[in-house]
Short mmCIF file of C-alpha atoms in Angstrom, two decimals:
data_model
loop_
_atom_site.label_atom_id
_atom_site.label_comp_id
_atom_site.label_asym_id
_atom_site.label_seq_id
_atom_site.Cartn_x
_atom_site.Cartn_y
_atom_site.Cartn_z
CA UNK Z 44 0.00 0.00 0.00
CA UNK Z 45 1.24 3.51 -0.78
CA UNK Z 46 -0.42 6.68 0.49
CA UNK Z 47 -0.94 9.54 -1.94
CA UNK Z 48 -1.17 12.46 0.45
CA UNK Z 49 -2.15 14.96 -2.22
CA UNK Z 50 -5.26 12.91 -2.94
CA UNK Z 51 -6.06 12.63 0.74
CA UNK Z 52 -6.96 16.32 1.02
CA UNK Z 53 -8.57 16.61 -2.40
CA UNK Z 54 -10.75 13.51 -2.02
CA UNK Z 55 -14.50 14.16 -1.92
CA UNK Z 56 -16.96 11.25 -1.34
CA UNK Z 57 -19.78 11.08 -3.84
CA UNK Z 58 -22.89 10.49 -1.72
CA UNK Z 59 -24.24 13.41 0.30
CA UNK Z 60 -24.39 11.52 3.61
CA UNK Z 61 -20.69 10.67 3.48
CA UNK Z 62 -20.00 14.26 2.42
CA UNK Z 63 -21.72 15.67 5.48
CA UNK Z 64 -19.73 13.41 7.81
CA UNK Z 65 -16.41 15.03 6.88
CA UNK Z 66 -15.38 18.01 9.06
CA UNK Z 67 -16.21 21.32 7.38
CA UNK Z 68 -17.84 24.69 7.95
CA UNK Z 69 -19.49 26.37 4.97
CA UNK Z 70 -20.26 29.51 7.01
CA UNK Z 71 -16.56 30.06 7.73
CA UNK Z 72 -15.70 29.55 4.06
CA UNK Z 73 -18.38 32.10 3.12
CA UNK Z 74 -16.97 34.55 5.68
CA UNK Z 75 -13.47 34.04 4.28
CA UNK Z 76 -14.54 34.73 0.69
CA UNK Z 77 -16.56 37.76 1.81
CA UNK Z 78 -13.59 39.24 3.66
CA UNK Z 79 -11.37 38.74 0.61
CA UNK Z 80 -13.91 40.46 -1.64
CA UNK Z 81 -14.13 43.42 0.73
CA UNK Z 82 -10.35 43.64 1.36
CA UNK Z 83 -8.55 41.95 -1.56
CA UNK Z 84 -5.18 43.14 -0.24
CA UNK Z 85 -5.41 40.32 2.35
CA UNK Z 86 -5.25 37.73 -0.43
CA UNK Z 87 -1.43 37.69 -0.55
CA UNK Z 88 -1.16 36.84 3.13
CA UNK Z 89 -3.94 34.24 3.01
CA UNK Z 90 -2.51 32.55 -0.10
CA UNK Z 91 0.75 31.77 1.72
CA UNK Z 92 -1.00 29.23 3.93
CA UNK Z 93 -4.28 28.28 2.27
CA UNK Z 94 -4.49 26.05 -0.81
CA UNK Z 95 -7.52 25.82 -3.08
CA UNK Z 96 -8.17 22.23 -1.97
CA UNK Z 97 -8.33 23.35 1.67
CA UNK Z 98 -11.85 24.67 1.00
CA UNK Z 99 -14.56 22.02 1.17
CA UNK Z 100 -17.32 23.35 -1.08
CA UNK Z 101 -16.59 22.78 -4.77
CA UNK Z 102 -18.01 26.21 -5.70
CA UNK Z 103 -16.00 27.87 -2.94
CA UNK Z 104 -12.84 26.23 -4.27
CA UNK Z 105 -13.59 27.62 -7.71
CA UNK Z 106 -14.23 31.11 -6.33
CA UNK Z 107 -11.02 31.11 -4.29
CA UNK Z 108 -8.99 29.71 -7.19
CA UNK Z 109 -10.32 32.44 -9.46
CA UNK Z 110 -9.36 35.09 -6.91
CA UNK Z 111 -5.81 33.73 -6.84
CA UNK Z 112 -5.60 33.67 -10.64
CA UNK Z 113 -6.87 37.25 -10.95
CA UNK Z 114 -4.45 38.48 -8.30
CA UNK Z 115 -1.51 36.67 -9.94
CA UNK Z 116 -2.42 38.29 -13.27
CA UNK Z 117 -2.50 41.76 -11.76
CA UNK Z 118 -6.27 42.10 -12.26
CA UNK Z 119 -8.70 43.54 -9.68
CA UNK Z 120 -10.47 41.11 -7.37
CA UNK Z 121 -14.14 41.96 -6.81
CA UNK Z 122 -17.54 40.29 -6.91
CA UNK Z 123 -17.99 41.47 -10.50
CA UNK Z 124 -14.59 40.34 -11.86
CA UNK Z 125 -14.64 36.98 -10.07
CA UNK Z 126 -18.18 36.18 -11.33
CA UNK Z 127 -17.10 36.84 -14.91
CA UNK Z 128 -14.45 34.11 -14.80
CA UNK Z 129 -16.40 31.39 -12.97
CA UNK Z 130 -17.34 28.32 -15.00
CA UNK Z 131 -20.20 27.30 -12.71
CA UNK Z 132 -23.57 28.80 -13.61
CA UNK Z 133 -25.14 28.58 -10.17
CA UNK Z 134 -24.01 28.75 -6.53
CA UNK Z 135 -26.46 27.80 -3.77
CA UNK Z 136 -29.36 28.26 -6.20
CA UNK Z 137 -28.27 31.77 -7.23
CA UNK Z 138 -26.37 33.21 -10.18
CA UNK Z 139 -22.67 33.60 -9.24
CA UNK Z 140 -22.75 37.43 -9.34
CA UNK Z 141 -25.74 37.59 -6.95
CA UNK Z 142 -24.21 35.00 -4.61
CA UNK Z 143 -20.92 36.89 -4.39
CA UNK Z 144 -22.71 40.19 -3.87
CA UNK Z 145 -24.69 38.64 -1.01
CA UNK Z 146 -21.44 37.42 0.57
CA UNK Z 147 -20.04 40.93 0.63
CA UNK Z 148 -23.30 42.39 1.92
CA UNK Z 149 -23.60 39.86 4.76
CA UNK Z 150 -19.95 39.99 5.85
CA UNK Z 151 -19.65 40.09 9.64
CA UNK Z 152 -15.84 40.35 9.77
CA UNK Z 153 -13.04 41.49 7.49
CA UNK Z 154 -10.47 39.23 9.16
CA UNK Z 155 -9.61 36.96 6.22
CA UNK Z 156 -6.42 35.49 7.81
CA UNK Z 157 -8.40 34.47 10.90
CA UNK Z 158 -11.08 32.75 8.83
CA UNK Z 159 -8.39 31.10 6.67
CA UNK Z 160 -6.83 29.57 9.76
CA UNK Z 161 -10.14 27.92 10.70
CA UNK Z 162 -10.71 26.69 7.14
CA UNK Z 163 -7.25 25.17 7.11
CA UNK Z 164 -7.85 23.45 10.45
CA UNK Z 165 -10.96 21.76 9.04
CA UNK Z 166 -8.93 20.67 5.99
CA UNK Z 167 -6.37 19.03 8.27
CA UNK Z 168 -9.13 17.24 10.14
CA UNK Z 169 -10.53 15.91 6.87
CA UNK Z 170 -7.06 14.63 6.02
CA UNK Z 171 -6.97 12.75 9.34
CA UNK Z 172 -10.39 11.22 8.67
CA UNK Z 173 -9.34 10.03 5.22
CA UNK Z 174 -6.06 8.61 6.54
CA UNK Z 175 -7.90 6.80 9.34
CA UNK Z 176 -10.54 5.37 7.01
CA UNK Z 177 -7.87 4.27 4.55
CA UNK Z 178 -5.95 2.53 7.34
CA UNK Z 179 -9.08 0.76 8.57
CA UNK Z 180 -9.87 -0.44 5.06
CA UNK Z 181 -6.35 -1.75 4.45
CA UNK Z 182 -6.17 -3.40 7.87
CA UNK Z 183 -9.46 -5.24 7.23
CA UNK Z 184 -9.02 -6.21 3.61
CA UNK Z 185 -5.30 -5.78 2.81
CA UNK Z 186 -3.37 -8.55 1.12
CA UNK Z 187 -0.17 -10.32 2.12
CA UNK Z 188 1.90 -7.31 1.05
CA UNK Z 189 0.11 -5.06 3.55
CA UNK Z 190 2.03 -6.07 6.66
CA UNK Z 191 1.13 -4.25 9.89
CA UNK Z 192 4.61 -2.77 10.21
CA UNK Z 193 4.45 -1.41 6.65
CA UNK Z 194 1.03 0.12 7.27
CA UNK Z 195 2.27 1.77 10.46
CA UNK Z 196 5.29 3.27 8.65
CA UNK Z 197 3.09 4.63 5.86
CA UNK Z 198 0.58 6.06 8.30
CA UNK Z 199 3.44 7.71 10.22
CA UNK Z 200 4.59 9.35 6.99
CA UNK Z 201 1.08 10.52 6.08
CA UNK Z 202 0.49 11.93 9.57
CA UNK Z 203 3.81 13.76 9.51
CA UNK Z 204 2.85 15.43 6.25
CA UNK Z 205 -0.45 16.56 7.77
CA UNK Z 206 1.39 17.78 10.85
CA UNK Z 207 3.91 19.58 8.66
CA UNK Z 208 1.19 21.69 7.05
CA UNK Z 209 0.77 23.52 10.37
CA UNK Z 210 -2.32 25.28 11.55
CA UNK Z 211 -1.80 28.32 9.33
CA UNK Z 212 0.93 27.18 6.90
CA UNK Z 213 2.29 30.69 6.42
CA UNK Z 214 5.96 31.30 5.70
CA UNK Z 215 7.74 33.69 8.02
CA UNK Z 216 9.78 35.60 5.47
CA UNK Z 217 11.60 38.88 6.17
CA UNK Z 218 12.28 41.78 3.86
CA UNK Z 219 15.80 43.20 3.71
CA UNK Z 220 15.19 45.81 6.42
CA UNK Z 221 13.66 43.28 8.82
CA UNK Z 222 16.44 40.77 8.16
CA UNK Z 223 19.12 43.40 8.76
CA UNK Z 224 17.55 44.52 12.05
CA UNK Z 225 17.19 40.91 13.21
CA UNK Z 226 20.79 40.06 12.32
CA UNK Z 227 22.17 43.21 13.95
CA UNK Z 228 20.31 42.44 17.17
CA UNK Z 229 21.55 38.86 17.12
CA UNK Z 230 25.21 39.86 16.58
CA UNK Z 231 25.04 42.48 19.34
CA UNK Z 232 23.40 40.01 21.70
CA UNK Z 233 26.05 37.35 21.10
CA UNK Z 234 28.89 39.87 21.50
CA UNK Z 235 27.49 41.24 24.75
CA UNK Z 236 26.66 37.84 26.18
CA UNK Z 237 22.92 38.58 26.40
CA UNK Z 238 22.38 35.80 23.85
CA UNK Z 239 24.09 32.46 24.19
CA UNK Z 240 25.29 30.43 21.24
CA UNK Z 241 22.86 27.69 20.24
CA UNK Z 242 25.71 25.43 19.12
CA UNK Z 243 26.36 22.27 21.15
CA UNK Z 244 30.01 21.57 21.92
CA UNK Z 245 31.48 18.46 20.28
CA UNK Z 246 33.91 18.06 23.17
CA UNK Z 247 36.81 18.45 20.71
CA UNK Z 248 38.18 21.98 21.01
CA UNK Z 249 39.70 22.13 17.51
CA UNK Z 250 36.49 20.85 15.95
CA UNK Z 251 34.43 23.41 17.88
CA UNK Z 252 36.68 26.19 16.57
CA UNK Z 253 36.36 25.00 12.97
CA UNK Z 254 32.55 24.76 13.17
CA UNK Z 255 31.85 27.99 15.09
CA UNK Z 256 31.04 26.29 18.35
CA UNK Z 257 30.25 22.68 17.53
CA UNK Z 258 27.04 20.93 16.45
CA UNK Z 259 24.87 23.60 14.83
CA UNK Z 260 21.09 23.44 15.16
CA UNK Z 261 19.19 23.06 11.90
CA UNK Z 262 22.09 21.28 10.20
CA UNK Z 263 22.76 17.78 8.85
CA UNK Z 264 26.23 16.39 9.60
CA UNK Z 265 27.74 13.22 8.17
CA UNK Z 266 30.24 11.07 10.07
CA UNK Z 267 31.79 8.80 7.46
CA UNK Z 268 34.48 6.17 7.16
CA UNK Z 269 35.37 2.72 5.92
CA UNK Z 270 34.76 -0.30 8.21
CA UNK Z 271 37.27 -0.34 11.06
CA UNK Z 272 37.88 3.41 11.03
CA UNK Z 273 35.95 4.02 14.25
CA UNK Z 274 32.58 5.51 13.26
CA UNK Z 275 30.75 4.00 16.25
CA UNK Z 276 33.72 4.82 18.49
CA UNK Z 277 33.56 8.48 17.46
CA UNK Z 278 29.76 8.55 17.79
CA UNK Z 279 30.02 7.17 21.32
CA UNK Z 280 32.41 9.86 22.53
CA UNK Z 281 30.84 12.72 20.59
CA UNK Z 282 27.32 11.91 21.77
CA UNK Z 283 28.57 11.66 25.35
CA UNK Z 284 30.38 14.99 25.10
CA UNK Z 285 27.27 16.68 23.67
CA UNK Z 286 25.03 15.20 26.38
CA UNK Z 287 26.95 17.08 29.06
CA UNK Z 288 25.40 20.39 27.96
CA UNK Z 289 22.35 19.48 25.84
CA UNK Z 290 19.77 16.78 25.27
CA UNK Z 291 20.97 14.02 22.93
CA UNK Z 292 18.99 11.28 21.19
CA UNK Z 293 20.90 8.29 19.77
CA UNK Z 294 19.46 5.78 17.30
CA UNK Z 295 21.75 2.75 17.47
CA UNK Z 296 20.69 0.42 14.67
CA UNK Z 297 23.97 -1.44 14.08
CA UNK Z 298 25.13 -2.81 17.44
CA UNK Z 299 23.11 -4.27 20.31
CA UNK Z 300 21.92 -2.29 23.30
CA UNK Z 301 24.31 -4.00 25.71
CA UNK Z 302 27.28 -3.31 23.43
CA UNK Z 303 26.46 0.37 23.02
CA UNK Z 304 25.98 0.89 26.75
CA UNK Z 305 29.21 -1.04 27.40
CA UNK Z 306 30.94 1.32 24.97
CA UNK Z 307 29.72 4.33 26.96
CA UNK Z 308 30.92 2.76 30.21
CA UNK Z 309 34.33 1.88 28.71
CA UNK Z 310 34.69 5.46 27.52
CA UNK Z 311 33.61 6.93 30.87
CA UNK Z 312 35.84 4.62 32.95
CA UNK Z 313 38.94 5.04 30.79
CA UNK Z 314 42.37 5.19 32.47
CA UNK Z 315 45.32 5.64 30.17
CA UNK Z 316 47.43 3.01 31.90
CA UNK Z 317 44.57 0.59 32.62
CA UNK Z 318 42.04 0.79 29.78
CA UNK Z 319 38.87 -1.25 30.23
CA UNK Z 320 37.51 -2.59 26.96
CA UNK Z 321 33.82 -2.67 26.14
CA UNK Z 322 34.18 -6.35 25.24
CA UNK Z 323 35.34 -7.18 28.76
CA UNK Z 324 32.46 -5.17 30.23
CA UNK Z 325 29.98 -7.09 28.07
CA UNK Z 326 31.47 -10.47 29.08
CA UNK Z 327 31.52 -9.39 32.77
CA UNK Z 328 32.83 -12.71 34.18
CA UNK Z 329 36.50 -11.64 34.32
CA UNK Z 330 35.98 -8.23 35.89
CA UNK Z 331 37.99 -7.53 39.04
CA UNK Z 332 36.66 -5.69 42.09
CA UNK Z 333 38.64 -2.61 41.10
CA UNK Z 334 37.16 -2.70 37.59
CA UNK Z 335 33.66 -3.09 39.02
CA UNK Z 336 34.27 -0.01 41.15
CA UNK Z 337 35.29 1.91 38.03
CA UNK Z 338 32.19 0.69 36.17
CA UNK Z 339 29.92 1.70 39.06
CA UNK Z 340 31.46 5.18 39.01
CA UNK Z 341 31.05 5.32 35.21
CA UNK Z 342 27.39 4.31 35.57
CA UNK Z 343 26.80 7.19 37.97
CA UNK Z 344 28.31 9.61 35.45
CA UNK Z 345 26.31 8.03 32.63
CA UNK Z 346 23.07 8.49 34.59
CA UNK Z 347 23.70 12.24 34.78
CA UNK Z 348 23.94 12.62 30.99
CA UNK Z 349 20.97 14.04 29.09
CA UNK Z 350 21.12 11.10 26.68
CA UNK Z 351 18.40 8.78 25.43
CA UNK Z 352 19.35 5.61 23.55
CA UNK Z 353 17.03 3.94 21.02
CA UNK Z 354 18.19 0.50 19.83
CA UNK Z 355 16.16 -0.84 16.93
CA UNK Z 356 17.28 -3.02 14.00
CA UNK Z 357 15.89 -0.44 11.60
CA UNK Z 358 13.91 2.79 11.71
CA UNK Z 359 12.06 4.92 9.18
CA UNK Z 360 12.47 8.67 8.91
CA UNK Z 361 8.90 8.99 10.17
CA UNK Z 362 9.78 7.00 13.29
CA UNK Z 363 12.88 9.12 13.83
CA UNK Z 364 10.82 12.31 13.52
CA UNK Z 365 8.17 11.01 15.93
CA UNK Z 366 10.84 10.05 18.49
CA UNK Z 367 12.51 13.46 18.14
CA UNK Z 368 9.24 15.26 18.83
CA UNK Z 369 8.49 13.01 21.81
CA UNK Z 370 11.96 13.54 23.30
CA UNK Z 371 11.69 17.31 22.84
CA UNK Z 372 8.41 17.28 24.78
CA UNK Z 373 9.92 15.09 27.52
CA UNK Z 374 12.97 17.30 27.93
CA UNK Z 375 10.88 20.48 27.87
CA UNK Z 376 9.06 19.31 31.01
CA UNK Z 377 12.41 19.33 32.83
CA UNK Z 378 13.51 22.66 31.37
CA UNK Z 379 15.98 21.04 28.94
CA UNK Z 380 16.34 21.19 25.15
CA UNK Z 381 17.15 18.50 22.61
CA UNK Z 382 20.28 19.56 20.73
CA UNK Z 383 21.74 16.65 18.74
CA UNK Z 384 20.36 13.47 17.15
CA UNK Z 385 22.80 10.68 16.18
CA UNK Z 386 21.84 7.88 13.77
CA UNK Z 387 24.09 4.80 13.41
CA UNK Z 388 23.81 4.36 10.51
CA UNK Z 389 22.41 5.18 7.03
CA UNK Z 390 22.12 1.58 5.84
CA UNK Z 391 19.52 0.76 8.50
CA UNK Z 392 17.08 3.58 7.75
CA UNK Z 393 13.96 2.17 6.12
CA UNK Z 394 12.55 3.99 3.11
CA UNK Z 395 9.18 4.20 1.38
CA UNK Z 396 8.30 2.30 -1.80
CA UNK Z 397 8.51 5.47 -3.88
CA UNK Z 398 11.98 4.74 -5.27
CA UNK Z 399 12.10 1.00 -4.66
CA UNK Z 400 15.18 -0.54 -6.26
CA UNK Z 401 16.89 2.80 -6.95
CA UNK Z 402 19.33 3.20 -4.06
CA UNK Z 403 20.60 6.59 -5.23
CA UNK Z 404 17.11 8.11 -5.09
CA UNK Z 405 16.34 6.30 -1.82
CA UNK Z 406 19.39 7.85 -0.17
CA UNK Z 407 18.43 11.23 -1.58
CA UNK Z 408 15.01 10.85 0.02
CA UNK Z 409 16.60 9.97 3.38
CA UNK Z 410 19.16 12.78 3.41
CA UNK Z 411 16.64 15.36 2.25
CA UNK Z 412 14.12 14.29 4.88
CA UNK Z 413 16.71 14.35 7.66
CA UNK Z 414 17.89 17.82 6.58
CA UNK Z 415 14.31 19.08 6.75
CA UNK Z 416 13.86 17.38 10.14
CA UNK Z 417 16.93 19.17 11.49
CA UNK Z 418 15.58 22.55 10.37
CA UNK Z 419 11.99 21.93 11.47
CA UNK Z 420 12.91 20.64 14.94
CA UNK Z 421 15.92 22.94 15.49
CA UNK Z 422 18.38 20.12 16.17
CA UNK Z 423 21.64 18.94 14.61
CA UNK Z 424 21.25 15.53 12.97
CA UNK Z 425 24.47 13.50 12.77
CA UNK Z 426 24.17 10.60 10.33
CA UNK Z 427 26.81 7.88 10.22
CA UNK Z 428 27.53 6.49 6.78
CA UNK Z 429 30.03 4.23 5.06
CA UNK Z 430 32.46 5.22 2.32
CA UNK Z 431 32.80 3.27 -0.91
CA UNK Z 432 35.59 0.83 -1.69
CA UNK Z 433 37.47 3.29 -3.89
CA UNK Z 434 39.23 4.43 -0.71
CA UNK Z 435 41.13 1.14 -0.70
CA UNK Z 436 41.76 0.90 -4.44
CA UNK Z 437 45.31 -0.20 -5.23
CA UNK Z 438 45.88 2.83 -7.46
CA UNK Z 439 45.31 5.25 -4.57
CA UNK Z 440 48.57 6.62 -3.14
CA UNK Z 441 47.08 6.53 0.35
CA UNK Z 442 43.81 5.53 1.92
CA UNK Z 443 42.78 8.92 3.24
CA UNK Z 444 39.17 9.49 2.16
CA UNK Z 445 37.87 12.29 -0.04
CA UNK Z 446 34.43 13.86 -0.32
CA UNK Z 447 33.84 11.98 -3.57
CA UNK Z 448 34.14 8.68 -1.65
CA UNK Z 449 30.68 9.08 -0.09
CA UNK Z 450 28.78 5.96 -0.96
CA UNK Z 451 25.87 5.58 -3.41
CA UNK Z 452 24.65 9.16 -3.80
CA UNK Z 453 25.82 12.70 -4.47
CA UNK Z 454 22.69 13.81 -2.58
CA UNK Z 455 24.52 13.10 0.68
CA UNK Z 456 27.30 15.51 -0.21
CA UNK Z 457 24.77 18.09 -1.39
CA UNK Z 458 22.45 17.96 1.63
CA UNK Z 459 25.13 17.82 4.34
CA UNK Z 460 26.25 20.99 6.07
CA UNK Z 461 29.37 19.29 7.44
CA UNK Z 462 31.11 16.05 6.48
CA UNK Z 463 33.52 14.47 8.97
CA UNK Z 464 35.62 11.59 7.65
CA UNK Z 465 37.70 9.23 9.79
CA UNK Z 466 41.08 7.72 8.94
CA UNK Z 467 43.20 5.39 11.09
CA UNK Z 468 46.52 4.53 9.49
CA UNK Z 469 47.02 1.83 12.15
CA UNK Z 470 44.20 -0.21 10.60
CA UNK Z 471 46.07 -0.51 7.29
CA UNK Z 472 49.48 -0.88 8.95
CA UNK Z 473 48.18 -3.87 10.91
CA UNK Z 474 47.20 -5.55 7.64
CA UNK Z 475 50.70 -4.94 6.23
CA UNK Z 476 52.38 -6.27 9.39
CA UNK Z 477 50.44 -9.51 9.00
CA UNK Z 478 52.06 -9.93 5.59
CA UNK Z 479 55.52 -8.78 6.73
CA UNK Z 480 55.72 -9.52 10.47
CA UNK Z 481 59.50 -9.12 10.60
CA UNK Z 482 59.68 -5.66 9.02
CA UNK Z 483 61.00 -3.46 11.87
CA UNK Z 484 60.04 -0.19 10.17
CA UNK Z 485 56.43 -1.31 9.71
CA UNK Z 486 56.16 -2.61 13.27
CA UNK Z 487 57.63 0.58 14.71
CA UNK Z 488 55.23 2.79 12.71
CA UNK Z 489 52.26 0.63 13.81
CA UNK Z 490 53.21 1.23 17.45
CA UNK Z 491 53.55 4.97 16.83
CA UNK Z 492 50.16 5.19 15.08
CA UNK Z 493 48.25 2.74 17.28
CA UNK Z 494 46.15 5.48 18.91
CA UNK Z 495 46.21 8.04 16.09
CA UNK Z 496 42.95 9.13 14.50
CA UNK Z 497 42.66 11.69 11.73
CA UNK Z 498 39.37 13.55 11.49
CA UNK Z 499 39.08 15.16 8.07
CA UNK Z 500 36.49 17.93 7.87
CA UNK Z 501 35.97 17.56 4.11
CA UNK Z 502 32.94 19.85 3.95
CA UNK Z 503 32.06 22.70 6.27
CA UNK Z 504 29.52 25.36 5.33
CA UNK Z 505 30.49 27.30 8.46
CA UNK Z 506 34.21 27.68 7.85
CA UNK Z 507 37.53 25.92 7.14
CA UNK Z 508 38.09 22.26 6.28
CA UNK Z 509 41.09 21.20 8.37
CA UNK Z 510 42.40 17.74 9.22
CA UNK Z 511 42.43 17.22 12.99
CA UNK Z 512 44.91 14.86 14.64
CA UNK Z 513 43.09 13.14 17.50
CA UNK Z 514 43.76 10.36 19.96
CA UNK Z 515 41.63 7.21 20.07
CA UNK Z 516 41.34 3.85 21.77
CA UNK Z 517 39.08 1.69 19.63
CA UNK Z 518 38.71 -1.15 22.15
CA UNK Z 519 37.60 1.31 24.82
CA UNK Z 520 35.40 3.29 22.39
CA UNK Z 521 37.11 6.56 23.28
CA UNK Z 522 38.40 9.54 21.32
CA UNK Z 523 39.83 12.84 22.57
CA UNK Z 524 41.87 15.86 21.55
CA UNK Z 525 44.94 14.35 23.26
CA UNK Z 526 45.83 11.27 25.29
CA UNK Z 527 43.51 11.28 28.27
CA UNK Z 528 42.34 9.82 31.50
CA UNK Z 529 38.68 10.01 32.57
CA UNK Z 530 36.76 13.14 31.48
#
């Protein structure tokens, strides 16, 4: 089953009884049209949020559509001009000109935007009714392809589109003077300290400097690398760092819940001379009393983080959006804000049937939807993704990744505001040492690079694109600016 959301709003049942059951208010539509006839200058504002199909009466839709067409053509909008262009010969038993004249004569209010808001609300309610009836029909009579999980995902998508229309649907644009005044006030507020930066620190000082403060709200970031480069390791530390100052939501679709929590505990309990691996924490049986004490202390620190972990084998964008909204509401009750959403990783995000079989377009749908989610919910979305095999091609002089190595789709590169790529030379040196175990130069370099991690900022809308030299311990799921103890 595939929902056509445009048809949901435009659908009109044929029999009059079914028609009357759908939410609508003809009197409000009449009042809206009357106000527009009396004050046509309101049409521009109303048109930003009200579509023709939002009106329920067929004749009212034609009248409103004609008003829009006249206004777009630079022609006057009045009862006389609108009546001349109507195709219908009769409205409510009257000639169009007489009906429109009676609207203007009986107008009780000139507040067209207020009436438009009510009309739009009824349109949204009709959408909900049609979605609900469609779901009931498919649930009762659907075939083998209409699995419950699929229906739920499609309903989630349809509901999100209805939600996204908003109660008034108007765009909040600014002219040049308004934008200048707003920007001047913002700059002065940030300089004086009256406004605080909305960025969420990454916990890596050099990365914060390069990105004007860290994770930026309204942006989509990519964290990319080949297998073994430490994507989940970096996500673990970065999400923990962010959760010290802001709400963080993590979708862990690749590893199990116990492994991800063990990774957090290994990171939090790290001692440079006695690292505790997440594998040992998961196994548990060989833990010493001292290590248990460190884990207990790490658990106490973990409990204080503003971090929620979702572990599902796969999620849709609609499910991610619903969880983001729910977490924002939960945090708001405690006076906190959601700042960053991590998703590990792209491969496990379920997509609609719209581009089935075309992975490039599917990825474009995902990245575009996540970018819009970041802007709509005022959060930074960090999506983990894998690089293609060209990184390891024998003709490459080295295995450091480039922006063109993003896998499957150029849409990722286009939609992302920042792209962070990971490179660990030790991973490739270890493979070479296996082939030449007695090469002293190789072995020495492997030791030197064992904890080296390069973070390449290959795209950054906010500033420079440096390569940062970081420290990491893969087994303990920890990264930092420099070699560290607990932090």
